[in-house]
PDB file of C-alpha atoms in Angstrom:
ATOM      1  CA  UNK A1131     112.260 117.447 102.612  1.00 56.00           C
ATOM      2  CA  UNK A1132     110.939 120.471 104.459  1.00 64.00           C
ATOM      3  CA  UNK A1133     113.533 122.574 106.269  1.00 81.00           C
ATOM      4  CA  UNK A1134     113.077 125.157 108.987  1.00 92.00           C
ATOM      5  CA  UNK A1135     116.044 127.446 109.489  1.00 95.00           C
ATOM      6  CA  UNK A1136     116.319 129.384 112.725  1.00 97.00           C
ATOM      7  CA  UNK A1137     118.438 132.455 113.311  1.00 97.00           C
ATOM      8  CA  UNK A1138     120.469 133.268 115.157  1.00 97.00           C
ATOM      9  CA  UNK A1139     121.872 129.869 116.066  1.00 96.00           C
ATOM     10  CA  UNK A1140     123.316 131.235 119.325  1.00 97.00           C
ATOM     11  CA  UNK A1141     122.427 134.393 121.237  1.00 97.00           C
ATOM     12  CA  UNK A1142     123.887 135.664 124.499  1.00 97.00           C
ATOM     13  CA  UNK A1143     122.531 138.924 125.895  1.00 96.00           C
ATOM     14  CA  UNK A1144     122.293 140.832 129.161  1.00 97.00           C
ATOM     15  CA  UNK A1145     119.258 140.592 131.422  1.00 97.00           C
ATOM     16  CA  UNK A1146     116.718 143.266 130.558  1.00 97.00           C
ATOM     17  CA  UNK A1147     117.490 143.432 126.835  1.00 97.00           C
ATOM     18  CA  UNK A1148     115.046 142.566 124.052  1.00 98.00           C
ATOM     19  CA  UNK A1149     115.629 139.927 121.387  1.00 97.00           C
ATOM     20  CA  UNK A1150     114.004 138.337 118.348  1.00 98.00           C
ATOM     21  CA  UNK A1151     114.435 134.794 117.040  1.00 98.00           C
ATOM     22  CA  UNK A1152     113.445 133.931 113.475  1.00 98.00           C
ATOM     23  CA  UNK A1153     112.167 130.698 111.948  1.00 97.00           C
ATOM     24  CA  UNK A1154     112.102 130.530 108.132  1.00 96.00           C
ATOM     25  CA  UNK A1155     111.104 127.974 105.541  1.00 94.00           C
ATOM     26  CA  UNK A1156     110.286 127.778 101.841  1.00 91.00           C
ATOM     27  CA  UNK A1157     107.388 125.427 102.718  1.00 90.00           C
ATOM     28  CA  UNK A1158     103.895 126.293 103.885  1.00 92.00           C
ATOM     29  CA  UNK A1159     102.777 124.769 107.169  1.00 90.00           C
ATOM     30  CA  UNK A1160      99.274 124.227 108.510  1.00 88.00           C
ATOM     31  CA  UNK A1161     100.450 125.449 111.916  1.00 90.00           C
ATOM     32  CA  UNK A1162     103.645 126.243 113.725  1.00 93.00           C
ATOM     33  CA  UNK A1163     104.644 125.567 117.290  1.00 94.00           C
ATOM     34  CA  UNK A1164     107.372 127.021 119.506  1.00 97.00           C
ATOM     35  CA  UNK A1165     109.065 124.974 122.221  1.00 97.00           C
ATOM     36  CA  UNK A1166     111.690 125.678 124.864  1.00 97.00           C
ATOM     37  CA  UNK A1167     114.030 122.905 125.935  1.00 96.00           C
ATOM     38  CA  UNK A1168     116.289 122.762 128.995  1.00 92.00           C
ATOM     39  CA  UNK A1169     119.435 120.558 128.928  1.00 88.00           C
ATOM     40  CA  UNK A1170     118.593 116.882 129.404  1.00 86.00           C
ATOM     41  CA  UNK A1171     114.837 117.511 129.342  1.00 91.00           C
ATOM     42  CA  UNK A1172     112.084 117.237 126.754  1.00 94.00           C
ATOM     43  CA  UNK A1173     110.818 120.284 124.820  1.00 96.00           C
ATOM     44  CA  UNK A1174     108.002 122.221 126.506  1.00 95.00           C
ATOM     45  CA  UNK A1175     105.291 123.656 124.276  1.00 94.00           C
ATOM     46  CA  UNK A1176     105.026 127.457 124.466  1.00 96.00           C
ATOM     47  CA  UNK A1177     102.488 128.328 121.770  1.00 95.00           C
ATOM     48  CA  UNK A1178     100.794 127.222 118.549  1.00 93.00           C
ATOM     49  CA  UNK A1179     100.038 129.676 115.735  1.00 93.00           C
ATOM     50  CA  UNK A1180      97.665 128.681 112.965  1.00 90.00           C
ATOM     51  CA  UNK A1181      96.427 131.662 110.946  1.00 91.00           C
ATOM     52  CA  UNK A1182      98.673 133.655 108.607  1.00 93.00           C
ATOM     53  CA  UNK A1183      99.578 136.958 110.290  1.00 95.00           C
ATOM     54  CA  UNK A1184      98.506 135.702 113.706  1.00 95.00           C
ATOM     55  CA  UNK A1185     100.152 137.264 116.762  1.00 97.00           C
ATOM     56  CA  UNK A1186     100.063 135.616 120.191  1.00 97.00           C
ATOM     57  CA  UNK A1187     101.437 136.949 123.444  1.00 97.00           C
ATOM     58  CA  UNK A1188     102.577 134.919 126.427  1.00 95.00           C
ATOM     59  CA  UNK A1189     103.646 137.400 129.130  1.00 95.00           C
ATOM     60  CA  UNK A1190     106.924 138.877 127.807  1.00 97.00           C
ATOM     61  CA  UNK A1191     106.987 136.587 124.740  1.00 97.00           C
ATOM     62  CA  UNK A1192     105.334 137.599 121.450  1.00 98.00           C
ATOM     63  CA  UNK A1193     104.946 135.085 118.642  1.00 98.00           C
ATOM     64  CA  UNK A1194     104.015 135.913 115.059  1.00 97.00           C
ATOM     65  CA  UNK A1195     103.134 133.654 112.135  1.00 96.00           C
ATOM     66  CA  UNK A1196     104.002 135.011 108.710  1.00 95.00           C
ATOM     67  CA  UNK A1197     101.201 135.967 106.327  1.00 95.00           C
ATOM     68  CA  UNK A1198     102.172 133.148 103.951  1.00 94.00           C
ATOM     69  CA  UNK A1199     102.556 130.654 106.834  1.00 93.00           C
ATOM     70  CA  UNK A1200     106.160 129.944 105.889  1.00 94.00           C
ATOM     71  CA  UNK A1201     107.908 131.806 108.690  1.00 95.00           C
ATOM     72  CA  UNK A1202     107.550 132.870 112.285  1.00 97.00           C
ATOM     73  CA  UNK A1203     109.251 135.015 114.886  1.00 98.00           C
ATOM     74  CA  UNK A1204     109.594 135.015 118.651  1.00 98.00           C
ATOM     75  CA  UNK A1205     110.243 138.318 120.418  1.00 98.00           C
ATOM     76  CA  UNK A1206     111.211 138.447 124.077  1.00 98.00           C
ATOM     77  CA  UNK A1207     110.954 141.711 125.972  1.00 98.00           C
ATOM     78  CA  UNK A1208     113.140 142.425 129.009  1.00 97.00           C
ATOM     79  CA  UNK A1209     114.828 139.029 128.960  1.00 97.00           C
ATOM     80  CA  UNK A1210     115.387 137.257 132.268  1.00 97.00           C
ATOM     81  CA  UNK A1211     117.829 134.472 133.228  1.00 95.00           C
ATOM     82  CA  UNK A1212     114.870 132.072 133.372  1.00 94.00           C
ATOM     83  CA  UNK A1213     114.436 132.544 129.616  1.00 96.00           C
ATOM     84  CA  UNK A1214     117.724 130.715 129.021  1.00 96.00           C
ATOM     85  CA  UNK A1215     117.286 127.561 126.948  1.00 96.00           C
ATOM     86  CA  UNK A1216     117.066 126.048 123.482  1.00 96.00           C
ATOM     87  CA  UNK A1217     114.176 127.512 121.491  1.00 98.00           C
ATOM     88  CA  UNK A1218     112.749 125.312 118.756  1.00 97.00           C
ATOM     89  CA  UNK A1219     110.129 126.105 116.159  1.00 97.00           C
ATOM     90  CA  UNK A1220     108.267 123.189 114.590  1.00 95.00           C
ATOM     91  CA  UNK A1221     105.991 123.229 111.558  1.00 92.00           C
ATOM     92  CA  UNK A1222     103.139 120.812 111.076  1.00 88.00           C
ATOM     93  CA  UNK A1223     102.415 119.205 107.718  1.00 80.00           C
ATOM     94  CA  UNK A1224      98.931 119.332 106.245  1.00 79.00           C
ATOM     95  CA  UNK A1225      96.782 116.304 106.930  1.00 73.00           C
ATOM     96  CA  UNK A1226      99.058 114.360 109.254  1.00 73.00           C
ATOM     97  CA  UNK A1227     100.672 114.524 112.659  1.00 75.00           C
ATOM     98  CA  UNK A1228     104.237 115.046 111.468  1.00 82.00           C
ATOM     99  CA  UNK A1229     106.226 117.951 112.898  1.00 87.00           C
ATOM    100  CA  UNK A1230     109.396 119.273 111.295  1.00 90.00           C
ATOM    101  CA  UNK A1231     111.670 120.917 113.841  1.00 93.00           C
ATOM    102  CA  UNK A1232     113.774 123.979 113.180  1.00 95.00           C
ATOM    103  CA  UNK A1233     117.535 124.042 113.645  1.00 95.00           C
ATOM    104  CA  UNK A1234     117.202 125.650 117.091  1.00 96.00           C
ATOM    105  CA  UNK A1235     118.359 128.845 118.814  1.00 97.00           C
ATOM    106  CA  UNK A1236     120.381 128.521 121.981  1.00 96.00           C
ATOM    107  CA  UNK A1237     119.649 131.539 124.156  1.00 97.00           C
ATOM    108  CA  UNK A1238     121.692 132.575 127.191  1.00 97.00           C
ATOM    109  CA  UNK A1239     120.603 135.478 129.391  1.00 97.00           C
ATOM    110  CA  UNK A1240     123.413 136.872 131.514  1.00 96.00           C
ATOM    111  CA  UNK A1241     122.350 138.218 134.934  1.00 94.00           C
TER     112      UNK A1241
ATOM    113  CA  UNK B 361      97.441 116.667 133.529  1.00 59.00           C
ATOM    114  CA  UNK B 362      99.737 117.184 130.545  1.00 65.00           C
ATOM    115  CA  UNK B 363     102.378 114.738 131.683  1.00 90.00           C
ATOM    116  CA  UNK B 364     104.181 112.203 129.557  1.00 96.00           C
ATOM    117  CA  UNK B 365     106.412 109.873 131.554  1.00 97.00           C
ATOM    118  CA  UNK B 366     109.407 107.942 130.277  1.00 97.00           C
ATOM    119  CA  UNK B 367     111.465 105.197 131.862  1.00 97.00           C
ATOM    120  CA  UNK B 368     114.279 104.709 132.426  1.00 97.00           C
ATOM    121  CA  UNK B 369     115.783 108.182 132.738  1.00 96.00           C
ATOM    122  CA  UNK B 370     119.244 106.862 131.833  1.00 97.00           C
ATOM    123  CA  UNK B 371     120.289 103.622 130.122  1.00 97.00           C
ATOM    124  CA  UNK B 372     123.708 102.222 129.335  1.00 96.00           C
ATOM    125  CA  UNK B 373     123.800  99.145 127.144  1.00 94.00           C
ATOM    126  CA  UNK B 374     126.295  97.082 125.210  1.00 92.00           C
ATOM    127  CA  UNK B 375     126.009  96.433 121.515  1.00 91.00           C
ATOM    128  CA  UNK B 376     124.749  92.884 122.077  1.00 90.00           C
ATOM    129  CA  UNK B 377     122.122  93.780 124.684  1.00 90.00           C
ATOM    130  CA  UNK B 378     118.371  93.916 124.276  1.00 95.00           C
ATOM    131  CA  UNK B 379     116.568  96.665 126.174  1.00 96.00           C
ATOM    132  CA  UNK B 380     113.287  98.573 126.004  1.00 97.00           C
ATOM    133  CA  UNK B 381     112.293 102.181 126.533  1.00 98.00           C
ATOM    134  CA  UNK B 382     108.837 102.889 127.909  1.00 98.00           C
ATOM    135  CA  UNK B 383     106.499 105.848 127.552  1.00 98.00           C
ATOM    136  CA  UNK B 384     103.107 106.477 129.141  1.00 97.00           C
ATOM    137  CA  UNK B 385     100.464 109.189 128.913  1.00 96.00           C
ATOM    138  CA  UNK B 386      97.016 109.518 130.468  1.00 89.00           C
ATOM    139  CA  UNK B 387      95.711 112.512 128.530  1.00 90.00           C
ATOM    140  CA  UNK B 388      93.567 110.390 126.216  1.00 89.00           C
ATOM    141  CA  UNK B 389      95.807 111.234 123.268  1.00 90.00           C
ATOM    142  CA  UNK B 390      95.561 108.832 120.341  1.00 89.00           C
ATOM    143  CA  UNK B 391      98.843 109.712 118.618  1.00 91.00           C
ATOM    144  CA  UNK B 392     102.231 108.870 120.101  1.00 94.00           C
ATOM    145  CA  UNK B 393     105.713 109.559 118.784  1.00 95.00           C
ATOM    146  CA  UNK B 394     109.339 108.558 119.185  1.00 97.00           C
ATOM    147  CA  UNK B 395     112.075 111.077 118.477  1.00 97.00           C
ATOM    148  CA  UNK B 396     115.857 110.832 118.608  1.00 97.00           C
ATOM    149  CA  UNK B 397     117.882 113.883 119.609  1.00 96.00           C
ATOM    150  CA  UNK B 398     121.653 114.117 119.319  1.00 95.00           C
ATOM    151  CA  UNK B 399     123.579 116.717 121.290  1.00 91.00           C
ATOM    152  CA  UNK B 400     123.075 120.297 120.080  1.00 86.00           C
ATOM    153  CA  UNK B 401     120.605 119.146 117.379  1.00 91.00           C
ATOM    154  CA  UNK B 402     116.798 119.349 117.092  1.00 93.00           C
ATOM    155  CA  UNK B 403     114.681 116.226 117.645  1.00 94.00           C
ATOM    156  CA  UNK B 404     114.381 113.887 114.657  1.00 94.00           C
ATOM    157  CA  UNK B 405     111.152 111.975 114.172  1.00 93.00           C
ATOM    158  CA  UNK B 406     111.463 108.177 114.211  1.00 96.00           C
ATOM    159  CA  UNK B 407     107.946 106.725 114.461  1.00 95.00           C
ATOM    160  CA  UNK B 408     104.334 107.852 114.768  1.00 93.00           C
ATOM    161  CA  UNK B 409     101.478 105.708 116.064  1.00 93.00           C
ATOM    162  CA  UNK B 410      97.911 106.797 115.411  1.00 89.00           C
ATOM    163  CA  UNK B 411      95.117 104.847 117.118  1.00 90.00           C
ATOM    164  CA  UNK B 412      97.677 102.190 118.092  1.00 93.00           C
ATOM    165  CA  UNK B 413      98.705 101.634 114.480  1.00 93.00           C
ATOM    166  CA  UNK B 414     102.074 102.570 113.045  1.00 94.00           C
ATOM    167  CA  UNK B 415     101.397 105.454 110.656  1.00 90.00           C
ATOM    168  CA  UNK B 416     104.875 106.875 110.029  1.00 89.00           C
ATOM    169  CA  UNK B 417     108.280 105.153 110.038  1.00 94.00           C
ATOM    170  CA  UNK B 418     111.016 107.564 109.042  1.00 92.00           C
ATOM    171  CA  UNK B 419     113.216 104.816 107.541  1.00 92.00           C
ATOM    172  CA  UNK B 420     114.525 103.842 110.950  1.00 96.00           C
ATOM    173  CA  UNK B 421     116.923 100.840 111.102  1.00 96.00           C
ATOM    174  CA  UNK B 422     115.305  97.586 112.184  1.00 96.00           C
ATOM    175  CA  UNK B 423     117.413  97.453 115.349  1.00 96.00           C
ATOM    176  CA  UNK B 424     114.782  99.899 116.674  1.00 98.00           C
ATOM    177  CA  UNK B 425     111.382  98.230 117.023  1.00 97.00           C
ATOM    178  CA  UNK B 426     108.381 100.249 118.240  1.00 98.00           C
ATOM    179  CA  UNK B 427     105.308  98.811 119.904  1.00 97.00           C
ATOM    180  CA  UNK B 428     102.046 100.372 121.024  1.00 97.00           C
ATOM    181  CA  UNK B 429     100.276  97.880 123.338  1.00 95.00           C
ATOM    182  CA  UNK B 430      97.386 100.274 124.048  1.00 93.00           C
ATOM    183  CA  UNK B 431      96.446 103.918 123.658  1.00 89.00           C
ATOM    184  CA  UNK B 432      98.396 104.969 126.774  1.00 95.00           C
ATOM    185  CA  UNK B 433     101.629 103.058 126.289  1.00 97.00           C
ATOM    186  CA  UNK B 434     104.440 103.196 123.771  1.00 98.00           C
ATOM    187  CA  UNK B 435     107.570 101.064 123.830  1.00 98.00           C
ATOM    188  CA  UNK B 436     110.789 101.170 121.855  1.00 98.00           C
ATOM    189  CA  UNK B 437     112.648  97.856 121.755  1.00 98.00           C
ATOM    190  CA  UNK B 438     116.376  98.095 121.183  1.00 97.00           C
ATOM    191  CA  UNK B 439     118.642  95.329 119.895  1.00 95.00           C
ATOM    192  CA  UNK B 440     122.181  95.251 118.518  1.00 94.00           C
ATOM    193  CA  UNK B 441     122.602  99.009 118.704  1.00 94.00           C
ATOM    194  CA  UNK B 442     125.697 100.889 117.601  1.00 95.00           C
ATOM    195  CA  UNK B 443     127.606 103.559 119.545  1.00 96.00           C
ATOM    196  CA  UNK B 444     126.283 106.197 117.142  1.00 96.00           C
ATOM    197  CA  UNK B 445     122.777 105.397 118.407  1.00 97.00           C
ATOM    198  CA  UNK B 446     123.677 107.062 121.705  1.00 97.00           C
ATOM    199  CA  UNK B 447     121.282 109.995 122.098  1.00 97.00           C
ATOM    200  CA  UNK B 448     118.328 111.395 124.036  1.00 97.00           C
ATOM    201  CA  UNK B 449     115.191 109.473 123.055  1.00 98.00           C
ATOM    202  CA  UNK B 450     112.025 111.494 123.428  1.00 97.00           C
ATOM    203  CA  UNK B 451     108.432 110.321 123.494  1.00 97.00           C
ATOM    204  CA  UNK B 452     105.535 112.652 122.729  1.00 96.00           C
ATOM    205  CA  UNK B 453     101.761 112.420 122.435  1.00 94.00           C
ATOM    206  CA  UNK B 454      98.953 114.456 120.890  1.00 90.00           C
ATOM    207  CA  UNK B 455      95.331 114.358 119.842  1.00 85.00           C
ATOM    208  CA  UNK B 456      94.962 113.170 116.299  1.00 71.00           C
ATOM    209  CA  UNK B 457      91.399 113.603 115.192  1.00 53.00           C
ATOM    210  CA  UNK B 458      90.021 116.683 113.498  1.00 52.00           C
ATOM    211  CA  UNK B 459      91.808 119.777 112.364  1.00 52.00           C
ATOM    212  CA  UNK B 460      91.452 122.018 115.384  1.00 56.00           C
ATOM    213  CA  UNK B 461      94.392 123.968 116.760  1.00 56.00           C
ATOM    214  CA  UNK B 462      94.955 121.679 119.685  1.00 57.00           C
ATOM    215  CA  UNK B 463      94.684 118.491 117.670  1.00 61.00           C
ATOM    216  CA  UNK B 464      98.341 118.140 116.899  1.00 73.00           C
ATOM    217  CA  UNK B 465     100.037 119.945 119.772  1.00 85.00           C
ATOM    218  CA  UNK B 466     102.651 117.508 120.947  1.00 90.00           C
ATOM    219  CA  UNK B 467     103.540 117.079 124.594  1.00 92.00           C
ATOM    220  CA  UNK B 468     106.952 115.629 125.303  1.00 95.00           C
ATOM    221  CA  UNK B 469     108.295 113.429 128.051  1.00 96.00           C
ATOM    222  CA  UNK B 470     111.607 114.138 129.783  1.00 95.00           C
ATOM    223  CA  UNK B 471     113.465 111.642 127.615  1.00 97.00           C
ATOM    224  CA  UNK B 472     115.744 108.648 128.114  1.00 97.00           C
ATOM    225  CA  UNK B 473     119.464 109.322 127.841  1.00 97.00           C
ATOM    226  CA  UNK B 474     120.838 106.240 126.047  1.00 97.00           C
ATOM    227  CA  UNK B 475     124.525 105.381 125.918  1.00 97.00           C
ATOM    228  CA  UNK B 476     125.673 102.441 123.774  1.00 96.00           C
ATOM    229  CA  UNK B 477     129.099 101.080 124.679  1.00 93.00           C
TER     230      UNK B 477
END
């Protein structure tokens, strides 16, 4: 069974601070996706990274895929209250549609 | 349009009831998924349909019965559920052909909050 461990599990910081969330596995994935989920809602896709070492930016969010395609990070610059939510990484198996979700990071930005 | 819709939004059912959850997408996706999510946990995959055929069943109990009537619709039939089956049930869809980046990006619906009493 593939496992994706996220750290930290919980993070509460002041508005304007920077933060990094990590997603680690011993398995290699063909691609990795990051989602944000609000309470009682479905996850919303933020980004997909495919190539080892790939870096993608989405406004104040920077996503990186590890060189070996086993890990990923999400960095948020100048966090805002609207960034509050559950952040989930999800790795895709080779050759099928199956996604394995990470353990999740619950982020709270304090105004 | 990247919308996946799910009905109902909330469902309360007894252990002897039979109910169905519905999911619909009009993005032309040919893969559809059911996930179960307990509070404070990540989604857990239940079933995958690819081209209207069941391709993955993650050893889900038979009291959950999926159905894919056509490429836009996905149902989950529920019968004789247990209180521990109470959870948020999420539907998702994606492209399935080829190996391009966007092929497997999954788009989720808002979920059905199920309570079994």
